[in-house]
Amino acid sequence: HFSRPVGLILAPDVQQLRRAIEECRRAILALPEHSERQKDAVVRLIHLRLKLQELQDPDEEEPNIRVVLEHRFYKEKSKSVKQMCDKCSTIIWGLIQTWYTCTGCYYRCHSKCLPLVTKPCVRSKVSHQAEYQLSICPESGLDSQDYRCAECRAPIALRGVPSEARQCDYTGLYYCSSCHWNDLAVVPARAIHNWDFEPRKVSRCSMRYLALMVSRPVLKLREINPLLFNYVEELVEIRKLRQDILLMKPYFITCKEAMEARLLLQLQDRQHFVENDEMYSLQDLIDIEAGRLSCSLTEIHTLFAKHIKLDCERCQAKGFVCELCKEGDVLFPFDSHTSVCTDCSAVFHRDCYYDNSTTCPKCARLSLRKQSLFQDSVAEAEP
């Protein structure tokens, strides 16, 4: 009557708990699937593992923040999420294990694996050297790597002995199965040179780097591959919309209503669109290929034009009248049927501008004014 109940351990040590966990696992496998007894055994196994975890780390409170090789690791609070450890490539059981995530590159690992991390945080590379490898899969061969993983230097071979060699399509280097999980990502070099957006297999390190870089405007397409604009019509359309938005920007900067409505924040996710028309991010190219960017940018362009031409009297007053024909509505530099003088920025009907054989009327007036001022200054200087 006073004997110890089966399964209850009053003064357990680590060895006893491990034996109890093993017995419980065997019992789970022996019991009928989805039965109540099997469910109870699974719950008991979880409690035993939690107790084992407590005994292995007695009264040791893990710090919330740990810094390792520029990684800034924060202790995760979630106990129900199941993740994979980037260091040991095993499952992180959040219910019974302490784990950390780097806030910079989202590197995840067990608490016990933190001292073993050897790769610096890729966010530091993004901050100091934000550029892509733009050669398509620049392979140099396993022999150039001494038949070792490019990241952890573990021995690898194409035949899988001692470990399978997996090639990263971004770097062209070979990695072991612990550093290359066959993750898929769009490779910038293939997108720019071949307009190919099919995801390719990349290493874990490359995947994190590409994820951090995807929204950074570091691609100057007209320098890298100028012929791309001849074959991708959507790029020409996007470039025209961006040029129009840059012409609209001065109206909004000097308009009180536009500043209060924060119209330019419509492009806060693509801030480079209101700074220049040359730089693109990889995400821009992905959205152009998918047809998403053209639709969203056209809507924003229409909203901006409506404010300037219809809603705001102050912006309307900054329009132009064609000085060549002196007819028609008020013109704006972003209108599709207009041309802008490159010297004085005056706006004319396109047909009038190209049919006119004389110089720009505004440029002629400015030139006459300069001559008159020069003559007056000379006359005043004479005794």
CSV table of C-alpha atoms in Angstrom, one decimal, residues 152-347:
chain,number,residue,atom,x,y,z
A,152,CYS,CA,32.1,25.1,-41.7
A,153,ARG,CA,35.1,23.4,-43.5
A,154,ALA,CA,33.7,19.9,-42.9
A,155,PRO,CA,34.9,17.2,-45.4
A,156,ILE,CA,32.4,16.9,-48.4
A,157,ALA,CA,32.3,14.9,-51.7
A,158,LEU,CA,29.9,14.7,-54.7
A,159,ARG,CA,29.3,11.0,-53.9
A,160,GLY,CA,28.1,11.8,-50.4
A,161,VAL,CA,31.0,10.2,-48.6
A,162,PRO,CA,31.7,11.4,-45.9
A,163,SER,CA,29.1,14.1,-46.5
A,164,GLU,CA,27.1,15.2,-49.6
A,165,ALA,CA,28.3,18.3,-51.4
A,166,ARG,CA,25.5,20.7,-52.2
A,167,GLN,CA,26.1,23.7,-54.5
A,168,CYS,CA,24.8,27.1,-53.8
A,169,ASP,CA,23.4,28.7,-57.0
A,170,TYR,CA,24.2,32.2,-55.7
A,171,THR,CA,27.9,31.8,-54.7
A,172,GLY,CA,28.7,28.8,-56.8
A,173,LEU,CA,30.4,27.2,-53.8
A,174,TYR,CA,29.8,23.8,-52.3
A,175,TYR,CA,28.4,23.2,-48.7
A,176,CYS,CA,27.7,20.3,-46.5
A,177,SER,CA,24.1,19.3,-45.6
A,178,SER,CA,24.3,21.1,-42.3
A,179,CYS,CA,25.1,24.5,-44.0
A,180,HIS,CA,22.9,23.9,-47.1
A,181,TRP,CA,19.3,22.8,-46.5
A,182,ASN,CA,18.2,23.1,-50.2
A,183,ASP,CA,16.4,26.4,-49.4
A,184,LEU,CA,15.0,28.1,-52.5
A,185,ALA,CA,15.6,31.8,-53.4
A,186,VAL,CA,15.5,34.1,-56.5
A,187,VAL,CA,19.1,34.6,-57.6
A,188,PRO,CA,19.8,38.3,-58.6
A,189,ALA,CA,22.3,37.4,-61.4
A,190,ARG,CA,19.8,35.2,-63.2
A,191,ALA,CA,17.1,37.9,-62.8
A,192,ILE,CA,19.2,40.7,-64.2
A,193,HIS,CA,21.0,38.9,-67.0
A,194,ASN,CA,18.3,36.3,-68.1
A,195,TRP,CA,15.1,37.8,-66.6
A,196,ASP,CA,14.8,34.4,-64.8
A,197,PHE,CA,13.0,34.4,-61.5
A,198,GLU,CA,12.8,30.7,-60.9
A,199,PRO,CA,13.9,30.0,-57.3
A,200,ARG,CA,17.2,28.1,-57.0
A,201,LYS,CA,18.8,26.1,-54.3
A,202,VAL,CA,21.1,28.2,-52.1
A,203,SER,CA,23.0,27.8,-48.8
A,204,ARG,CA,21.6,29.0,-45.5
A,205,CYS,CA,24.1,31.8,-45.3
A,206,SER,CA,23.2,33.0,-48.9
A,207,MET,CA,19.5,32.7,-48.1
A,208,ARG,CA,19.8,35.0,-45.1
A,209,TYR,CA,21.9,37.5,-47.0
A,210,LEU,CA,19.4,37.5,-50.0
A,211,ALA,CA,16.5,37.9,-47.6
A,212,LEU,CA,18.1,41.0,-46.0
A,213,MET,CA,19.1,42.5,-49.4
A,214,VAL,CA,15.9,41.8,-51.3
A,215,SER,CA,14.4,45.3,-50.6
A,216,ARG,CA,17.6,47.3,-50.9
A,217,PRO,CA,17.9,49.5,-54.0
A,218,VAL,CA,21.4,48.5,-55.1
A,219,LEU,CA,20.8,47.5,-58.7
A,220,LYS,CA,21.5,50.2,-61.4
A,221,LEU,CA,20.0,48.3,-64.3
A,222,ARG,CA,20.9,50.7,-67.1
A,223,GLU,CA,24.6,50.1,-66.2
A,224,ILE,CA,24.5,46.4,-65.5
A,225,ASN,CA,22.3,45.3,-68.4
A,226,PRO,CA,21.0,48.3,-70.5
A,227,LEU,CA,19.6,45.9,-73.2
A,228,LEU,CA,17.0,44.6,-70.7
A,229,PHE,CA,14.8,47.7,-71.4
A,230,ASN,CA,14.6,46.7,-75.0
A,231,TYR,CA,13.1,43.3,-74.2
A,232,VAL,CA,11.0,43.9,-71.1
A,233,GLU,CA,8.2,46.3,-71.8
A,234,GLU,CA,7.2,46.5,-68.2
A,235,LEU,CA,10.5,48.0,-67.2
A,236,VAL,CA,10.0,50.9,-69.7
A,237,GLU,CA,6.5,51.5,-68.3
A,238,ILE,CA,7.9,51.5,-64.7
A,239,ARG,CA,10.7,53.9,-65.6
A,240,LYS,CA,8.2,56.3,-67.2
A,241,LEU,CA,6.0,56.2,-64.1
A,242,ARG,CA,9.0,56.8,-61.8
A,243,GLN,CA,10.2,59.8,-63.9
A,244,ASP,CA,6.7,61.3,-63.7
A,245,ILE,CA,6.6,60.8,-59.9
A,246,LEU,CA,10.0,62.6,-59.7
A,247,LEU,CA,8.5,65.5,-61.7
A,248,MET,CA,5.5,65.6,-59.3
A,249,LYS,CA,7.6,65.6,-56.1
A,250,PRO,CA,8.5,69.4,-56.2
A,251,TYR,CA,4.7,70.2,-56.3
A,252,PHE,CA,4.1,68.1,-53.1
A,253,ILE,CA,7.2,69.5,-51.2
A,254,THR,CA,5.8,73.1,-51.6
A,255,CYS,CA,2.2,72.2,-51.1
A,256,LYS,CA,0.7,72.5,-47.6
A,257,GLU,CA,-2.2,70.2,-48.3
A,258,ALA,CA,0.0,67.5,-49.8
A,259,MET,CA,2.3,67.6,-46.8
A,260,GLU,CA,-0.6,67.4,-44.4
A,261,ALA,CA,-2.1,64.4,-46.3
A,262,ARG,CA,1.4,62.9,-46.5
A,263,LEU,CA,1.0,61.8,-50.1
A,264,LEU,CA,4.6,60.9,-50.6
A,265,LEU,CA,4.2,58.3,-47.8
A,266,GLN,CA,2.3,56.2,-50.4
A,267,LEU,CA,5.8,55.2,-51.5
A,268,GLN,CA,7.3,54.7,-48.1
A,269,ASP,CA,8.0,51.0,-48.8
A,270,ARG,CA,9.9,52.1,-52.0
A,271,GLN,CA,11.5,55.3,-50.8
A,272,HIS,CA,14.1,55.2,-53.7
A,273,PHE,CA,11.2,55.9,-56.1
A,274,VAL,CA,11.0,59.5,-54.9
A,275,GLU,CA,14.8,59.9,-55.0
A,276,ASN,CA,15.8,58.7,-58.4
A,277,ASP,CA,14.6,56.6,-61.4
A,278,GLU,CA,17.7,54.4,-61.9
A,279,MET,CA,18.1,52.2,-58.8
A,280,TYR,CA,16.1,49.1,-58.3
A,281,SER,CA,15.8,46.4,-55.6
A,282,LEU,CA,15.5,42.7,-56.3
A,283,GLN,CA,12.0,42.9,-54.8
A,284,ASP,CA,11.1,45.6,-57.4
A,285,LEU,CA,12.1,43.2,-60.2
A,286,ILE,CA,10.2,40.3,-58.7
A,287,ASP,CA,7.1,42.5,-58.5
A,288,ILE,CA,7.5,43.8,-62.0
A,289,GLU,CA,7.7,40.2,-63.3
A,290,ALA,CA,4.6,39.3,-61.3
A,291,GLY,CA,2.7,42.3,-62.6
A,292,ARG,CA,2.1,43.7,-59.1
A,293,LEU,CA,4.3,46.8,-59.3
A,294,SER,CA,2.8,48.2,-62.5
A,295,CYS,CA,-0.7,48.1,-61.0
A,296,SER,CA,0.2,49.6,-57.6
A,297,LEU,CA,2.5,52.3,-59.1
A,298,THR,CA,-0.2,53.3,-61.7
A,299,GLU,CA,-2.7,53.8,-58.9
A,300,ILE,CA,-0.3,56.0,-56.9
A,301,HIS,CA,0.6,58.0,-60.1
A,302,THR,CA,-3.2,58.6,-60.7
A,303,LEU,CA,-3.7,59.7,-57.1
A,304,PHE,CA,-0.7,62.1,-57.3
A,305,ALA,CA,-1.9,63.6,-60.7
A,306,LYS,CA,-5.4,64.0,-59.4
A,307,HIS,CA,-4.2,66.1,-56.5
A,308,ILE,CA,-2.1,68.4,-58.7
A,309,LYS,CA,-4.5,68.8,-61.6
A,310,LEU,CA,-7.9,68.7,-59.9
A,311,ASP,CA,-7.9,68.8,-56.1
A,312,CYS,CA,-5.4,71.5,-55.2
A,313,GLU,CA,-5.7,75.1,-56.5
A,314,ARG,CA,-2.2,75.9,-55.3
A,315,CYS,CA,-0.7,73.1,-57.4
A,316,GLN,CA,-2.9,74.0,-60.4
A,317,ALA,CA,-1.5,77.5,-60.3
A,318,LYS,CA,2.0,76.1,-61.0
A,319,GLY,CA,1.0,74.7,-64.4
A,320,PHE,CA,2.2,76.0,-67.8
A,321,VAL,CA,0.5,77.4,-70.9
A,322,CYS,CA,2.1,76.4,-74.2
A,323,GLU,CA,3.8,79.6,-75.4
A,324,LEU,CA,4.1,78.3,-78.9
A,325,CYS,CA,0.4,77.9,-79.7
A,326,LYS,CA,-1.1,79.7,-76.6
A,327,GLU,CA,-4.1,77.3,-76.7
A,328,GLY,CA,-5.4,74.3,-74.8
A,329,ASP,CA,-5.5,73.4,-71.1
A,330,VAL,CA,-2.9,74.0,-68.4
A,331,LEU,CA,0.1,71.8,-69.0
A,332,PHE,CA,2.2,69.9,-66.5
A,333,PRO,CA,5.6,68.3,-67.1
A,334,PHE,CA,4.3,64.8,-66.3
A,335,ASP,CA,1.5,64.9,-68.9
A,336,SER,CA,2.0,62.3,-71.6
A,337,HIS,CA,1.4,64.8,-74.5
A,338,THR,CA,3.9,67.4,-73.4
A,339,SER,CA,7.6,68.1,-73.8
A,340,VAL,CA,9.9,69.9,-71.4
A,341,CYS,CA,12.7,72.3,-72.4
A,342,THR,CA,15.9,70.9,-71.1
A,343,ASP,CA,17.4,74.4,-70.4
A,344,CYS,CA,14.6,76.3,-68.7
A,345,SER,CA,12.1,73.5,-67.8
A,346,ALA,CA,9.2,75.3,-69.7
A,347,VAL,CA,6.4,72.9,-70.8
